[in-house]
Amino acid sequence: MARIVVVTSGKGGVGKTTTSAAIAMGLAKKGHKTAVIDFDVGLRNLDLIMGCERRVVYDFVNVINGEANLNQALIRDKNCNQLYILPASQTRDKDALNLEGVGKVLEELSKDFKYIVCDSPAGIEKGAYLAMYYADDAFVVTNPEVSSVRDSDRMLGILASKSRRAELNMEPIKEYLLLSRYDPERVESGEMLSLEDVQEILSLHLLGVIPESKAVLNASNAGIPVVLDEKSDAGQAYADVVARYLGEKRPLRFIDGKKGFFRKLFGG
């Protein structure tokens, strides 16, 4: 059976789609057959970040409505033959998705795939609820700012109470914290929450810290998941996240600024 992973947060603009693309690509590069689904009906950005927007013929809603089968809608990634993308519809609204239809698609995907990554829309409306309902694992993406952390905390409450696992009294969804757009120097100057602050508020298992990086924007513009940019700090950080999720032990990187480095170096 596939492991279903939702990438979620309470707030928009924290890097969910970037993370979904990077995690899915990272898992596929490790040899695991992976599907990544865009749940953001009406907006649809995942296909742009994956560089396959011109190859979209059928989408998630077409499959749910019986207008196409999964094989027709799934797009094989051009950089990795173990990765497939199921794009969202750009012309429907979020009510086009329903719980039963999503469940059937996930059940069918589970027959062939090891991991299914669900790229959730922001907030707590229907699309986000459907993205997380069937999840086994949740990557809660947050920025080091108060409003983002607070909204993520609210999402944790929904994950714990409204998922299929919660309703059926099963083992809870495994929740992981992924801190994105982290800038150690701004943390030093008090402009951002520290890693310790965020962990204290959310009390989640930390899977990784993604530094603020121009490489993320460059990769998005090029239609390539940033994890493929192995020379960039963001690409390396996402590779570390995938490795940790798969059980490897890797030290945290990119969490100390220049001030922090020299302070440690000279014992200040």
PDB file of C-alpha atoms in Angstrom:
ATOM      1  CA  MET A   1       0.000   0.000   0.000  1.00  0.00           C
ATOM      2  CA  ALA A   2       1.089   3.532  -0.753  1.00  0.00           C
ATOM      3  CA  ARG A   3       1.987   6.003   1.939  1.00  0.00           C
ATOM      4  CA  ILE A   4      -0.159   9.135   1.498  1.00  0.00           C
ATOM      5  CA  VAL A   5       1.605  12.371   2.431  1.00  0.00           C
ATOM      6  CA  VAL A   6      -0.141  15.744   2.655  1.00  0.00           C
ATOM      7  CA  VAL A   7       1.872  18.948   2.444  1.00  0.00           C
ATOM      8  CA  THR A   8      -0.177  21.519   4.316  1.00  0.00           C
ATOM      9  CA  SER A   9      -0.224  24.758   6.298  1.00  0.00           C
ATOM     10  CA  GLY A  10      -2.779  27.252   7.474  1.00  0.00           C
ATOM     11  CA  LYS A  11      -1.340  30.138   5.480  1.00  0.00           C
ATOM     12  CA  GLY A  12      -0.682  30.809   1.814  1.00  0.00           C
ATOM     13  CA  GLY A  13       2.719  31.667   0.408  1.00  0.00           C
ATOM     14  CA  VAL A  14       4.799  29.517   2.759  1.00  0.00           C
ATOM     15  CA  GLY A  15       6.132  27.179   0.080  1.00  0.00           C
ATOM     16  CA  LYS A  16       3.718  24.226   0.032  1.00  0.00           C
ATOM     17  CA  THR A  17       3.833  23.646  -3.724  1.00  0.00           C
ATOM     18  CA  THR A  18       7.614  24.114  -3.845  1.00  0.00           C
ATOM     19  CA  THR A  19       7.848  21.588  -1.005  1.00  0.00           C
ATOM     20  CA  SER A  20       5.426  19.121  -2.626  1.00  0.00           C
ATOM     21  CA  ALA A  21       7.415  19.174  -5.871  1.00  0.00           C
ATOM     22  CA  ALA A  22      10.755  18.832  -4.074  1.00  0.00           C
ATOM     23  CA  ILE A  23       9.616  16.028  -1.752  1.00  0.00           C
ATOM     24  CA  ALA A  24       7.965  14.070  -4.575  1.00  0.00           C
ATOM     25  CA  MET A  25      11.029  14.426  -6.787  1.00  0.00           C
ATOM     26  CA  GLY A  26      13.336  13.507  -3.911  1.00  0.00           C
ATOM     27  CA  LEU A  27      11.377  10.331  -3.163  1.00  0.00           C
ATOM     28  CA  ALA A  28      11.307   9.376  -6.842  1.00  0.00           C
ATOM     29  CA  LYS A  29      15.049   9.986  -7.193  1.00  0.00           C
ATOM     30  CA  LYS A  30      15.543   7.553  -4.309  1.00  0.00           C
ATOM     31  CA  GLY A  31      13.878   4.900  -6.465  1.00  0.00           C
ATOM     32  CA  HIS A  32      10.331   5.059  -5.058  1.00  0.00           C
ATOM     33  CA  LYS A  33       7.495   5.288  -7.570  1.00  0.00           C
ATOM     34  CA  THR A  34       5.743   8.512  -6.566  1.00  0.00           C
ATOM     35  CA  ALA A  35       2.660  10.465  -7.618  1.00  0.00           C
ATOM     36  CA  VAL A  36       2.077  14.099  -6.686  1.00  0.00           C
ATOM     37  CA  ILE A  37      -1.451  15.542  -6.838  1.00  0.00           C
ATOM     38  CA  ASP A  38      -2.427  19.209  -7.064  1.00  0.00           C
ATOM     39  CA  PHE A  39      -5.515  19.816  -4.887  1.00  0.00           C
ATOM     40  CA  ASP A  40      -5.620  23.562  -5.595  1.00  0.00           C
ATOM     41  CA  VAL A  41      -8.550  23.503  -8.024  1.00  0.00           C
ATOM     42  CA  GLY A  42      -8.968  26.800  -9.883  1.00  0.00           C
ATOM     43  CA  LEU A  43      -5.428  28.077  -9.341  1.00  0.00           C
ATOM     44  CA  ARG A  44      -3.147  25.151 -10.326  1.00  0.00           C
ATOM     45  CA  ASN A  45       0.547  25.872  -9.869  1.00  0.00           C
ATOM     46  CA  LEU A  46       2.128  22.448  -9.394  1.00  0.00           C
ATOM     47  CA  ASP A  47       2.357  21.745 -13.144  1.00  0.00           C
ATOM     48  CA  LEU A  48       4.245  25.047 -13.613  1.00  0.00           C
ATOM     49  CA  ILE A  49       6.811  24.210 -10.932  1.00  0.00           C
ATOM     50  CA  MET A  50       7.185  20.713 -12.409  1.00  0.00           C
ATOM     51  CA  GLY A  51       7.586  22.154 -15.912  1.00  0.00           C
ATOM     52  CA  CYS A  52       4.754  20.167 -17.480  1.00  0.00           C
ATOM     53  CA  GLU A  53       2.029  22.796 -17.914  1.00  0.00           C
ATOM     54  CA  ARG A  54       1.939  22.371 -21.709  1.00  0.00           C
ATOM     55  CA  ARG A  55       1.380  18.633 -21.391  1.00  0.00           C
ATOM     56  CA  VAL A  56      -1.837  18.878 -19.344  1.00  0.00           C
ATOM     57  CA  VAL A  57      -4.758  17.373 -21.289  1.00  0.00           C
ATOM     58  CA  TYR A  58      -6.873  15.842 -18.512  1.00  0.00           C
ATOM     59  CA  ASP A  59      -6.853  16.730 -14.820  1.00  0.00           C
ATOM     60  CA  PHE A  60      -7.851  15.528 -11.344  1.00  0.00           C
ATOM     61  CA  VAL A  61     -11.476  16.660 -11.745  1.00  0.00           C
ATOM     62  CA  ASN A  62     -11.799  14.900 -15.117  1.00  0.00           C
ATOM     63  CA  VAL A  63     -10.768  11.646 -13.427  1.00  0.00           C
ATOM     64  CA  ILE A  64     -13.191  12.108 -10.505  1.00  0.00           C
ATOM     65  CA  ASN A  65     -16.042  12.868 -12.930  1.00  0.00           C
ATOM     66  CA  GLY A  66     -15.270   9.823 -15.101  1.00  0.00           C
ATOM     67  CA  GLU A  67     -14.325  12.002 -18.100  1.00  0.00           C
ATOM     68  CA  ALA A  68     -10.851  10.423 -18.236  1.00  0.00           C
ATOM     69  CA  ASN A  69      -9.024   7.569 -16.557  1.00  0.00           C
ATOM     70  CA  LEU A  70      -5.916   7.915 -14.419  1.00  0.00           C
ATOM     71  CA  ASN A  71      -3.562   6.773 -17.172  1.00  0.00           C
ATOM     72  CA  GLN A  72      -4.859   9.562 -19.398  1.00  0.00           C
ATOM     73  CA  ALA A  73      -4.451  12.244 -16.737  1.00  0.00           C
ATOM     74  CA  LEU A  74      -1.131  11.289 -15.115  1.00  0.00           C
ATOM     75  CA  ILE A  75       1.901  13.051 -16.586  1.00  0.00           C
ATOM     76  CA  ARG A  76       5.272  11.346 -16.302  1.00  0.00           C
ATOM     77  CA  ASP A  77       7.977  13.740 -15.172  1.00  0.00           C
ATOM     78  CA  LYS A  78      10.600  14.581 -17.789  1.00  0.00           C
ATOM     79  CA  ASN A  79      13.461  14.442 -15.257  1.00  0.00           C
ATOM     80  CA  CYS A  80      12.570  11.190 -13.483  1.00  0.00           C
ATOM     81  CA  ASN A  81      10.576   8.250 -14.819  1.00  0.00           C
ATOM     82  CA  GLN A  82       9.577   7.225 -11.272  1.00  0.00           C
ATOM     83  CA  LEU A  83       7.553  10.444 -10.778  1.00  0.00           C
ATOM     84  CA  TYR A  84       4.060  11.236 -12.073  1.00  0.00           C
ATOM     85  CA  ILE A  85       1.978  14.419 -11.736  1.00  0.00           C
ATOM     86  CA  LEU A  86      -1.811  14.646 -11.506  1.00  0.00           C
ATOM     87  CA  PRO A  87      -2.656  18.306 -12.207  1.00  0.00           C
ATOM     88  CA  ALA A  88      -5.599  20.283 -10.862  1.00  0.00           C
ATOM     89  CA  SER A  89      -8.304  21.819 -13.022  1.00  0.00           C
ATOM     90  CA  GLN A  90      -7.913  25.499 -13.821  1.00  0.00           C
ATOM     91  CA  THR A  91     -11.493  25.992 -14.995  1.00  0.00           C
ATOM     92  CA  ARG A  92     -13.553  24.448 -12.161  1.00  0.00           C
ATOM     93  CA  ASP A  93     -14.156  25.634  -8.618  1.00  0.00           C
ATOM     94  CA  LYS A  94     -13.186  23.810  -5.431  1.00  0.00           C
ATOM     95  CA  ASP A  95     -16.621  22.177  -5.113  1.00  0.00           C
ATOM     96  CA  ALA A  96     -15.691  19.982  -8.082  1.00  0.00           C
ATOM     97  CA  LEU A  97     -13.801  17.708  -5.655  1.00  0.00           C
ATOM     98  CA  ASN A  98     -15.673  15.345  -3.345  1.00  0.00           C
ATOM     99  CA  LEU A  99     -14.607  12.952  -0.597  1.00  0.00           C
ATOM    100  CA  GLU A 100     -15.722   9.763  -2.341  1.00  0.00           C
ATOM    101  CA  GLY A 101     -14.104  10.713  -5.651  1.00  0.00           C
ATOM    102  CA  VAL A 102     -10.802  11.650  -4.016  1.00  0.00           C
ATOM    103  CA  GLY A 103     -10.838   8.377  -2.074  1.00  0.00           C
ATOM    104  CA  LYS A 104     -11.333   6.329  -5.250  1.00  0.00           C
ATOM    105  CA  VAL A 105      -8.458   8.083  -7.033  1.00  0.00           C
ATOM    106  CA  LEU A 106      -6.129   7.566  -4.074  1.00  0.00           C
ATOM    107  CA  GLU A 107      -7.162   3.916  -3.795  1.00  0.00           C
ATOM    108  CA  GLU A 108      -6.398   3.331  -7.468  1.00  0.00           C
ATOM    109  CA  LEU A 109      -3.049   5.139  -7.236  1.00  0.00           C
ATOM    110  CA  SER A 110      -2.147   3.072  -4.174  1.00  0.00           C
ATOM    111  CA  LYS A 111      -2.054  -0.079  -6.298  1.00  0.00           C
ATOM    112  CA  ASP A 112       0.940   1.167  -8.325  1.00  0.00           C
ATOM    113  CA  PHE A 113       2.693   3.843  -6.266  1.00  0.00           C
ATOM    114  CA  LYS A 114       4.825   3.727  -3.117  1.00  0.00           C
ATOM    115  CA  TYR A 115       4.207   7.364  -2.166  1.00  0.00           C
ATOM    116  CA  ILE A 116       1.384   9.760  -2.998  1.00  0.00           C
ATOM    117  CA  VAL A 117       2.108  13.423  -2.210  1.00  0.00           C
ATOM    118  CA  CYS A 118      -0.949  15.692  -1.870  1.00  0.00           C
ATOM    119  CA  ASP A 119      -0.240  19.381  -2.480  1.00  0.00           C
ATOM    120  CA  SER A 120      -2.850  21.139  -0.349  1.00  0.00           C
ATOM    121  CA  PRO A 121      -4.291  24.597  -0.994  1.00  0.00           C
ATOM    122  CA  ALA A 122      -3.910  27.127   1.801  1.00  0.00           C
ATOM    123  CA  GLY A 123      -6.391  27.541   4.603  1.00  0.00           C
ATOM    124  CA  ILE A 124      -9.017  25.225   5.990  1.00  0.00           C
ATOM    125  CA  GLU A 125     -11.608  25.183   3.210  1.00  0.00           C
ATOM    126  CA  LYS A 126     -12.817  22.135   1.264  1.00  0.00           C
ATOM    127  CA  GLY A 127      -9.731  21.559  -0.897  1.00  0.00           C
ATOM    128  CA  ALA A 128      -7.418  21.551   2.117  1.00  0.00           C
ATOM    129  CA  TYR A 129      -9.770  19.231   4.034  1.00  0.00           C
ATOM    130  CA  LEU A 130      -9.891  16.746   1.133  1.00  0.00           C
ATOM    131  CA  ALA A 131      -6.107  16.866   0.696  1.00  0.00           C
ATOM    132  CA  MET A 132      -5.496  15.877   4.318  1.00  0.00           C
ATOM    133  CA  TYR A 133      -8.463  13.546   4.975  1.00  0.00           C
ATOM    134  CA  TYR A 134      -6.838  10.322   3.724  1.00  0.00           C
ATOM    135  CA  ALA A 135      -3.271  11.196   4.781  1.00  0.00           C
ATOM    136  CA  ASP A 136      -0.920   8.903   6.668  1.00  0.00           C
ATOM    137  CA  ASP A 137       1.752  11.594   7.126  1.00  0.00           C
ATOM    138  CA  ALA A 138       1.564  15.388   7.175  1.00  0.00           C
ATOM    139  CA  PHE A 139       4.352  17.830   6.372  1.00  0.00           C
ATOM    140  CA  VAL A 140       3.283  21.041   8.099  1.00  0.00           C
ATOM    141  CA  VAL A 141       5.090  23.875   6.321  1.00  0.00           C
ATOM    142  CA  THR A 142       5.489  27.125   8.196  1.00  0.00           C
ATOM    143  CA  ASN A 143       7.509  30.317   7.960  1.00  0.00           C
ATOM    144  CA  PRO A 144       9.254  31.713  11.062  1.00  0.00           C
ATOM    145  CA  GLU A 145       6.624  34.389  11.681  1.00  0.00           C
ATOM    146  CA  VAL A 146       3.843  34.543  14.241  1.00  0.00           C
ATOM    147  CA  SER A 147       0.844  34.498  11.881  1.00  0.00           C
ATOM    148  CA  SER A 148       2.186  31.524   9.913  1.00  0.00           C
ATOM    149  CA  VAL A 149       2.950  29.516  13.051  1.00  0.00           C
ATOM    150  CA  ARG A 150      -0.435  30.312  14.572  1.00  0.00           C
ATOM    151  CA  ASP A 151      -2.258  29.192  11.416  1.00  0.00           C
ATOM    152  CA  SER A 152      -0.199  25.988  11.337  1.00  0.00           C
ATOM    153  CA  ASP A 153      -1.178  25.320  14.928  1.00  0.00           C
ATOM    154  CA  ARG A 154      -4.824  25.547  13.918  1.00  0.00           C
ATOM    155  CA  MET A 155      -4.191  23.117  11.055  1.00  0.00           C
ATOM    156  CA  LEU A 156      -2.734  20.632  13.551  1.00  0.00           C
ATOM    157  CA  GLY A 157      -6.054  20.641  15.389  1.00  0.00           C
ATOM    158  CA  ILE A 158      -7.893  19.791  12.169  1.00  0.00           C
ATOM    159  CA  LEU A 159      -5.423  17.018  11.292  1.00  0.00           C
ATOM    160  CA  ALA A 160      -5.954  15.512  14.737  1.00  0.00           C
ATOM    161  CA  SER A 161      -9.751  15.629  14.653  1.00  0.00           C
ATOM    162  CA  LYS A 162     -11.142  15.575  11.099  1.00  0.00           C
ATOM    163  CA  SER A 163      -9.005  13.058   9.224  1.00  0.00           C
ATOM    164  CA  ARG A 164     -10.096   9.543   8.282  1.00  0.00           C
ATOM    165  CA  ARG A 165      -7.634   8.154  10.842  1.00  0.00           C
ATOM    166  CA  ALA A 166      -9.234  10.267  13.579  1.00  0.00           C
ATOM    167  CA  GLU A 167     -12.782   9.322  12.575  1.00  0.00           C
ATOM    168  CA  LEU A 168     -11.969   5.590  12.486  1.00  0.00           C
ATOM    169  CA  ASN A 169      -9.997   5.748  15.755  1.00  0.00           C
ATOM    170  CA  MET A 170      -6.828   4.605  13.966  1.00  0.00           C
ATOM    171  CA  GLU A 171      -3.226   5.530  14.697  1.00  0.00           C
ATOM    172  CA  PRO A 172      -2.968   9.338  14.268  1.00  0.00           C
ATOM    173  CA  ILE A 173      -1.451  11.012  11.226  1.00  0.00           C
ATOM    174  CA  LYS A 174       2.309  11.363  11.691  1.00  0.00           C
ATOM    175  CA  GLU A 175       3.025  15.077  11.749  1.00  0.00           C
ATOM    176  CA  TYR A 176       6.329  16.612  10.736  1.00  0.00           C
ATOM    177  CA  LEU A 177       7.464  20.232  10.881  1.00  0.00           C
ATOM    178  CA  LEU A 178       9.175  21.793   7.894  1.00  0.00           C
ATOM    179  CA  LEU A 179      10.377  25.344   8.508  1.00  0.00           C
ATOM    180  CA  SER A 180      10.752  27.277   5.250  1.00  0.00           C
ATOM    181  CA  ARG A 181      12.244  30.646   4.239  1.00  0.00           C
ATOM    182  CA  TYR A 182      14.506  30.639   7.285  1.00  0.00           C
ATOM    183  CA  ASP A 183      17.076  33.438   7.506  1.00  0.00           C
ATOM    184  CA  PRO A 184      19.454  33.027  10.501  1.00  0.00           C
ATOM    185  CA  GLU A 185      20.667  36.623  10.332  1.00  0.00           C
ATOM    186  CA  ARG A 186      17.112  37.972  10.526  1.00  0.00           C
ATOM    187  CA  VAL A 187      16.518  35.632  13.452  1.00  0.00           C
ATOM    188  CA  GLU A 188      19.639  37.098  15.125  1.00  0.00           C
ATOM    189  CA  SER A 189      18.278  40.617  14.656  1.00  0.00           C
ATOM    190  CA  GLY A 190      14.865  39.662  16.077  1.00  0.00           C
ATOM    191  CA  GLU A 191      12.962  40.047  12.796  1.00  0.00           C
ATOM    192  CA  MET A 192      11.999  36.353  12.686  1.00  0.00           C
ATOM    193  CA  LEU A 193      11.080  33.667  15.183  1.00  0.00           C
ATOM    194  CA  SER A 194      13.920  31.320  16.002  1.00  0.00           C
ATOM    195  CA  LEU A 195      13.839  27.601  15.274  1.00  0.00           C
ATOM    196  CA  GLU A 196      13.482  27.009  19.028  1.00  0.00           C
ATOM    197  CA  ASP A 197      10.520  29.422  19.216  1.00  0.00           C
ATOM    198  CA  VAL A 198       8.653  27.618  16.440  1.00  0.00           C
ATOM    199  CA  GLN A 199       9.334  24.182  17.908  1.00  0.00           C
ATOM    200  CA  GLU A 200       8.184  25.324  21.339  1.00  0.00           C
ATOM    201  CA  ILE A 201       4.874  26.598  19.929  1.00  0.00           C
ATOM    202  CA  LEU A 202       4.087  23.650  17.634  1.00  0.00           C
ATOM    203  CA  SER A 203       5.838  20.758  19.448  1.00  0.00           C
ATOM    204  CA  LEU A 204       6.342  18.805  16.235  1.00  0.00           C
ATOM    205  CA  HIS A 205       9.073  16.462  15.033  1.00  0.00           C
ATOM    206  CA  LEU A 206      11.375  18.713  12.980  1.00  0.00           C
ATOM    207  CA  LEU A 207      12.074  17.225   9.572  1.00  0.00           C
ATOM    208  CA  GLY A 208      14.082  20.103   8.167  1.00  0.00           C
ATOM    209  CA  VAL A 209      14.822  23.798   7.772  1.00  0.00           C
ATOM    210  CA  ILE A 210      14.754  25.316   4.287  1.00  0.00           C
ATOM    211  CA  PRO A 211      16.785  28.530   4.063  1.00  0.00           C
ATOM    212  CA  GLU A 212      15.604  31.655   2.284  1.00  0.00           C
ATOM    213  CA  SER A 213      17.181  31.208  -1.147  1.00  0.00           C
ATOM    214  CA  LYS A 214      17.056  32.725  -4.640  1.00  0.00           C
ATOM    215  CA  ALA A 215      17.460  29.180  -5.939  1.00  0.00           C
ATOM    216  CA  VAL A 216      13.787  28.469  -5.098  1.00  0.00           C
ATOM    217  CA  LEU A 217      12.513  31.253  -7.376  1.00  0.00           C
ATOM    218  CA  ASN A 218      15.018  30.375 -10.110  1.00  0.00           C
ATOM    219  CA  ALA A 219      13.952  26.731 -10.043  1.00  0.00           C
ATOM    220  CA  SER A 220      10.242  27.642 -10.111  1.00  0.00           C
ATOM    221  CA  ASN A 221      10.772  29.929 -13.108  1.00  0.00           C
ATOM    222  CA  ALA A 222      12.681  27.157 -14.881  1.00  0.00           C
ATOM    223  CA  GLY A 223       9.981  24.560 -14.143  1.00  0.00           C
ATOM    224  CA  ILE A 224      12.361  22.330 -12.189  1.00  0.00           C
ATOM    225  CA  PRO A 225      11.913  21.192  -8.557  1.00  0.00           C
ATOM    226  CA  VAL A 226      14.614  22.930  -6.516  1.00  0.00           C
ATOM    227  CA  VAL A 227      15.807  19.615  -5.043  1.00  0.00           C
ATOM    228  CA  LEU A 228      17.442  18.954  -8.438  1.00  0.00           C
ATOM    229  CA  ASP A 229      19.682  21.997  -7.917  1.00  0.00           C
ATOM    230  CA  GLU A 230      22.187  20.046  -5.858  1.00  0.00           C
ATOM    231  CA  LYS A 231      24.579  22.986  -5.545  1.00  0.00           C
ATOM    232  CA  SER A 232      22.030  25.277  -3.902  1.00  0.00           C
ATOM    233  CA  ASP A 233      21.464  25.411  -0.160  1.00  0.00           C
ATOM    234  CA  ALA A 234      17.698  25.013  -0.623  1.00  0.00           C
ATOM    235  CA  GLY A 235      18.172  21.998  -2.892  1.00  0.00           C
ATOM    236  CA  GLN A 236      20.505  20.370  -0.370  1.00  0.00           C
ATOM    237  CA  ALA A 237      18.094  21.142   2.490  1.00  0.00           C
ATOM    238  CA  TYR A 238      15.203  19.447   0.669  1.00  0.00           C
ATOM    239  CA  ALA A 239      17.409  16.427  -0.084  1.00  0.00           C
ATOM    240  CA  ASP A 240      18.138  16.239   3.657  1.00  0.00           C
ATOM    241  CA  VAL A 241      14.398  16.374   4.423  1.00  0.00           C
ATOM    242  CA  VAL A 242      13.673  13.438   2.103  1.00  0.00           C
ATOM    243  CA  ALA A 243      16.561  11.439   3.584  1.00  0.00           C
ATOM    244  CA  ARG A 244      15.341  12.061   7.151  1.00  0.00           C
ATOM    245  CA  TYR A 245      11.780  11.124   6.215  1.00  0.00           C
ATOM    246  CA  LEU A 246      13.099   7.831   4.841  1.00  0.00           C
ATOM    247  CA  GLY A 247      14.914   7.140   8.098  1.00  0.00           C
ATOM    248  CA  GLU A 248      18.435   8.453   7.509  1.00  0.00           C
ATOM    249  CA  LYS A 249      20.140  10.532  10.185  1.00  0.00           C
ATOM    250  CA  ARG A 250      21.449  13.842   8.890  1.00  0.00           C
ATOM    251  CA  PRO A 251      22.531  16.921  10.859  1.00  0.00           C
ATOM    252  CA  LEU A 252      20.555  20.139  10.456  1.00  0.00           C
ATOM    253  CA  ARG A 253      22.215  22.645   8.167  1.00  0.00           C
ATOM    254  CA  PHE A 254      21.641  26.280   7.218  1.00  0.00           C
ATOM    255  CA  ILE A 255      20.406  27.294  10.675  1.00  0.00           C
ATOM    256  CA  ASP A 256      23.360  29.452  11.782  1.00  0.00           C
ATOM    257  CA  GLY A 257      24.040  32.910  10.387  1.00  0.00           C
ATOM    258  CA  LYS A 258      27.437  34.532  10.090  1.00  0.00           C
ATOM    259  CA  LYS A 259      26.991  36.146  13.501  1.00  0.00           C
ATOM    260  CA  GLY A 260      26.069  32.833  15.056  1.00  0.00           C
ATOM    261  CA  PHE A 261      29.010  31.111  13.379  1.00  0.00           C
ATOM    262  CA  PHE A 262      31.591  33.606  14.606  1.00  0.00           C
ATOM    263  CA  ARG A 263      30.035  33.734  18.053  1.00  0.00           C
ATOM    264  CA  LYS A 264      30.454  29.968  18.343  1.00  0.00           C
ATOM    265  CA  LEU A 265      33.921  30.102  16.823  1.00  0.00           C
ATOM    266  CA  PHE A 266      35.202  32.626  19.338  1.00  0.00           C
ATOM    267  CA  GLY A 267      33.058  31.501  22.256  1.00  0.00           C
ATOM    268  CA  GLY A 268      31.165  34.776  22.467  1.00  0.00           C
TER     269      GLY A 268
END
